[in-house]
Amino acid sequence: MSSYFEKFPNTFYNFGNEKTPTAFQNIQKYSELIDTYRDNIGTYIEYEIRDGDRPDTVSQMLYGRPDYDWTFFLMNERLREAG
């Protein structure tokens, strides 16, 4: 599992109908930074997705390690909105 979020600050959040908030990492902090870089063409590596490609295998090909697959989801606005 990625350690990307481990340094994000905790915030209290109520999940569902819980009455007591739970300390949870505030993953919303990345949003503004990602939006700044997403529109800069210099931040991208062009890659054509082929049949059978998975995020972890593409991450291995591009970055030399499979655990950077989360970067594809951060930079793709449709995936971010859909969760």
XYZ file of N, CA, C and O in Angstrom:
332
model
N 0.838 -1.172 0.000
C 0.000 0.000 0.000
C 0.887 1.241 0.000
O 1.949 1.258 0.584
N 0.422 2.281 -0.642
C 1.181 3.514 -0.765
C 1.283 4.243 0.568
O 0.357 4.239 1.366
N 2.398 4.885 0.800
C 2.575 5.690 2.011
C 2.361 7.167 1.713
O 2.675 8.023 2.521
N 1.781 7.469 0.547
C 1.596 8.849 0.099
C 0.866 9.708 1.124
O 1.249 10.832 1.382
N -0.195 9.189 1.723
C -1.027 9.994 2.613
C -0.553 10.021 4.063
O -1.124 10.730 4.875
N 0.478 9.290 4.408
C 0.838 9.154 5.814
C 1.244 10.468 6.483
O 1.121 10.609 7.683
N 1.709 11.455 5.744
C 2.115 12.723 6.341
C 1.001 13.783 6.307
O 1.190 14.904 6.747
N -0.153 13.430 5.787
C -1.265 14.368 5.755
C -1.814 14.532 7.171
O -1.859 13.579 7.947
N -2.243 15.751 7.532
C -2.755 15.969 8.886
C -4.091 15.249 9.096
O -4.836 15.022 8.152
N -4.360 14.908 10.347
C -5.643 14.295 10.686
C -6.707 15.372 10.887
O -6.411 16.493 11.302
N -7.919 15.028 10.601
C -9.078 15.878 10.844
C -10.174 14.974 11.384
O -10.117 13.758 11.213
N -11.146 15.539 12.067
C -12.248 14.726 12.583
C -13.370 14.705 11.564
O -13.725 15.727 10.983
N -13.915 13.502 11.322
C -14.926 13.313 10.287
C -15.973 12.329 10.794
O -15.644 11.341 11.430
N -17.237 12.625 10.507
C -18.325 11.705 10.849
C -18.639 10.853 9.625
O -19.073 11.373 8.604
N -18.431 9.555 9.730
C -18.746 8.630 8.655
C -20.190 8.158 8.814
O -20.575 7.695 9.887
N -20.974 8.288 7.758
C -22.355 7.817 7.789
C -23.151 8.491 8.885
O -23.148 9.707 9.014
N -23.801 7.688 9.711
C -24.641 8.210 10.794
C -23.931 8.201 12.141
O -24.591 8.335 13.178
N -22.625 8.050 12.130
C -21.881 8.031 13.393
C -22.065 9.338 14.144
O -22.033 10.418 13.552
N -22.229 9.235 15.447
C -22.375 10.433 16.277
C -21.024 10.938 16.773
O -20.843 12.107 17.019
N -20.076 10.021 16.891
C -18.743 10.388 17.362
C -17.804 10.497 16.162
O -17.651 9.536 15.403
N -17.170 11.671 15.976
C -16.249 11.804 14.839
C -15.001 10.934 15.009
O -14.577 10.647 16.123
N -14.448 10.547 13.886
C -13.245 9.712 13.842
C -12.094 10.541 13.294
O -12.273 11.292 12.336
N -10.916 10.417 13.903
C -9.722 11.079 13.367
C -9.360 10.390 12.065
O -9.212 9.171 12.008
N -9.234 11.171 11.006
C -9.009 10.629 9.670
C -8.082 11.575 8.921
O -8.132 12.790 9.113
N -7.218 11.030 8.073
C -6.294 11.888 7.330
C -7.056 12.757 6.339
O -7.927 12.284 5.611
N -6.712 14.033 6.323
C -7.379 15.006 5.470
C -6.784 14.940 4.064
O -5.869 15.674 3.726
N -7.331 14.046 3.236
C -6.797 13.851 1.891
C -7.203 14.969 0.933
O -6.736 15.024 -0.188
N -8.038 15.872 1.363
C -8.446 17.007 0.533
C -7.288 17.983 0.322
O -7.285 18.761 -0.616
N -6.277 17.961 1.159
C -5.155 18.893 1.077
C -4.422 18.850 -0.254
O -3.839 19.826 -0.674
N -4.415 17.712 -0.937
C -3.660 17.593 -2.182
C -4.331 18.306 -3.345
O -3.713 18.640 -4.322
N -5.610 18.560 -3.266
C -6.424 18.980 -4.397
C -5.889 20.224 -5.112
O -5.753 20.240 -6.326
N -5.584 21.258 -4.375
C -5.137 22.505 -5.010
C -3.804 22.321 -5.720
O -3.599 22.817 -6.824
N -2.887 21.595 -5.120
C -1.589 21.338 -5.737
C -1.749 20.555 -7.033
O -1.158 20.903 -8.056
N -2.564 19.531 -7.006
C -2.789 18.712 -8.200
C -3.421 19.560 -9.296
O -3.039 19.477 -10.459
N -4.395 20.388 -8.963
C -5.045 21.240 -9.954
C -4.045 22.186 -10.604
O -4.122 22.465 -11.793
N -3.075 22.662 -9.845
C -2.056 23.567 -10.382
C -1.212 22.867 -11.432
O -0.921 23.412 -12.485
N -0.812 21.626 -11.169
C 0.070 20.905 -12.078
C -0.652 20.176 -13.198
O -0.073 19.895 -14.229
N -1.923 19.862 -12.994
C -2.659 19.079 -13.982
C -2.712 19.770 -15.341
O -2.662 19.129 -16.381
N -2.789 21.079 -15.362
C -2.908 21.813 -16.619
C -1.570 22.124 -17.269
O -1.523 22.697 -18.347
N -0.466 21.757 -16.642
C 0.864 22.017 -17.185
C 1.315 20.791 -17.983
O 1.621 19.749 -17.428
N 1.376 20.933 -19.292
C 1.707 19.802 -20.170
C 3.088 19.218 -19.856
O 3.341 18.043 -20.103
N 3.968 19.991 -19.269
C 5.310 19.522 -18.935
C 5.333 18.504 -17.809
O 6.351 17.869 -17.571
N 4.220 18.333 -17.115
C 4.186 17.387 -16.001
C 3.780 15.984 -16.434
O 3.726 15.081 -15.622
N 3.498 15.794 -17.718
C 2.996 14.513 -18.200
C 4.043 13.704 -18.948
O 4.922 14.249 -19.598
N 3.915 12.400 -18.852
C 4.650 11.456 -19.697
C 3.604 10.857 -20.612
O 2.622 10.291 -20.137
N 3.772 10.999 -21.918
C 2.783 10.468 -22.847
C 2.896 8.957 -22.914
O 3.978 8.405 -23.048
N 1.747 8.294 -22.794
C 1.714 6.834 -22.840
C 0.381 6.414 -23.438
O -0.669 6.897 -23.032
N 0.422 5.511 -24.385
C -0.801 4.990 -24.985
C -1.175 3.690 -24.286
O -0.406 2.725 -24.275
N -2.354 3.665 -23.689
C -2.804 2.480 -22.955
C -3.154 1.380 -23.933
O -3.865 1.588 -24.905
N -2.618 0.185 -23.666
C -2.850 -0.978 -24.529
C -3.751 -1.983 -23.830
O -3.896 -1.952 -22.601
N -4.332 -2.888 -24.610
C -5.145 -3.951 -24.037
C -4.329 -4.718 -23.000
O -3.169 -5.053 -23.238
N -4.934 -4.976 -21.874
C -4.265 -5.738 -20.824
C -3.481 -4.890 -19.841
O -3.018 -5.411 -18.825
N -3.300 -3.600 -20.123
C -2.586 -2.738 -19.182
C -3.395 -2.558 -17.907
O -4.611 -2.426 -17.945
N -2.688 -2.582 -16.791
C -3.279 -2.298 -15.489
C -2.509 -1.126 -14.898
O -1.346 -0.895 -15.245
N -3.131 -0.369 -13.988
C -2.417 0.760 -13.396
C -1.075 0.382 -12.768
O -0.088 1.099 -12.928
N -1.011 -0.750 -12.075
C 0.245 -1.133 -11.432
C 1.331 -1.504 -12.436
O 2.513 -1.196 -12.242
N 0.958 -2.138 -13.552
C 1.966 -2.515 -14.543
C 2.444 -1.299 -15.342
O 3.620 -1.201 -15.680
N 1.534 -0.358 -15.615
C 1.940 0.875 -16.304
C 2.848 1.692 -15.386
O 3.858 2.253 -15.821
N 2.529 1.749 -14.105
C 3.383 2.440 -13.143
C 4.787 1.831 -13.131
O 5.782 2.554 -13.108
N 4.864 0.513 -13.169
C 6.165 -0.164 -13.210
C 6.944 0.229 -14.463
O 8.139 0.518 -14.390
N 6.260 0.271 -15.612
C 6.940 0.634 -16.868
C 7.421 2.085 -16.857
O 8.525 2.380 -17.304
N 6.595 2.997 -16.345
C 6.939 4.418 -16.393
C 7.887 4.863 -15.286
O 8.778 5.669 -15.508
N 7.672 4.352 -14.078
C 8.401 4.846 -12.908
C 9.369 3.838 -12.302
O 10.097 4.162 -11.369
N 9.315 2.575 -12.782
C 10.202 1.572 -12.234
C 9.715 0.962 -10.935
O 10.441 0.238 -10.269
N 8.480 1.238 -10.562
C 7.874 0.649 -9.367
C 6.361 0.650 -9.516
O 5.793 1.584 -10.062
N 5.690 -0.378 -9.022
C 4.253 -0.524 -9.254
C 3.373 0.308 -8.340
O 2.188 0.492 -8.618
N 3.915 0.862 -7.263
C 3.064 1.537 -6.281
C 2.825 3.019 -6.557
O 2.257 3.722 -5.721
N 3.200 3.518 -7.723
C 2.870 4.902 -8.096
C 1.624 4.967 -8.967
O 1.339 5.982 -9.597
N 0.842 3.892 -8.975
C -0.380 3.872 -9.786
C -1.389 4.923 -9.342
O -2.193 5.390 -10.128
N -1.339 5.355 -8.093
C -2.264 6.365 -7.591
C -2.118 7.695 -8.326
O -3.064 8.473 -8.378
N -0.952 7.951 -8.925
C -0.760 9.230 -9.619
C -1.687 9.355 -10.822
O -2.112 10.451 -11.163
N -2.036 8.249 -11.453
C -2.938 8.297 -12.605
C -4.316 8.779 -12.181
O -4.976 9.529 -12.893
N -4.750 8.339 -11.013
C -6.071 8.704 -10.525
C -6.112 10.147 -10.030
O -7.118 10.835 -10.178
N -5.023 10.628 -9.458
C -4.983 12.020 -9.000
C -5.036 12.995 -10.167
O -5.629 14.062 -10.069
N -4.398 12.634 -11.267
C -4.326 13.549 -12.402
C -5.524 13.450 -13.340
O -5.700 14.283 -14.202
N -6.369 12.437 -13.174
C -7.526 12.259 -14.048
C -8.766 12.792 -13.318
O -9.287 12.172 -12.401
N -9.255 13.954 -13.757
C -10.355 14.625 -13.076
C -11.629 13.779 -13.028
O -12.334 13.762 -12.026
N -11.919 13.042 -14.086
C -13.130 12.207 -14.078
C -13.060 11.131 -13.009
O -14.049 10.841 -12.340
N -11.910 10.514 -12.861
C -11.758 9.493 -11.826
C -11.843 10.099 -10.435
O -12.412 9.504 -9.522
N -11.271 11.282 -10.257
C -11.327 11.949 -8.953
C -12.765 12.252 -8.568
O -13.174 12.054 -7.429
N -13.564 12.747 -9.505
C -14.952 13.091 -9.218
C -15.778 11.853 -8.922
O -16.667 11.869 -8.084
N -15.488 10.753 -9.613
C -16.254 9.525 -9.428
C -15.819 8.764 -8.173
O -16.549 7.922 -7.679
N -14.630 9.075 -7.675
C -14.125 8.361 -6.509
C -13.522 7.069 -6.923
O -13.340 6.151 -6.235
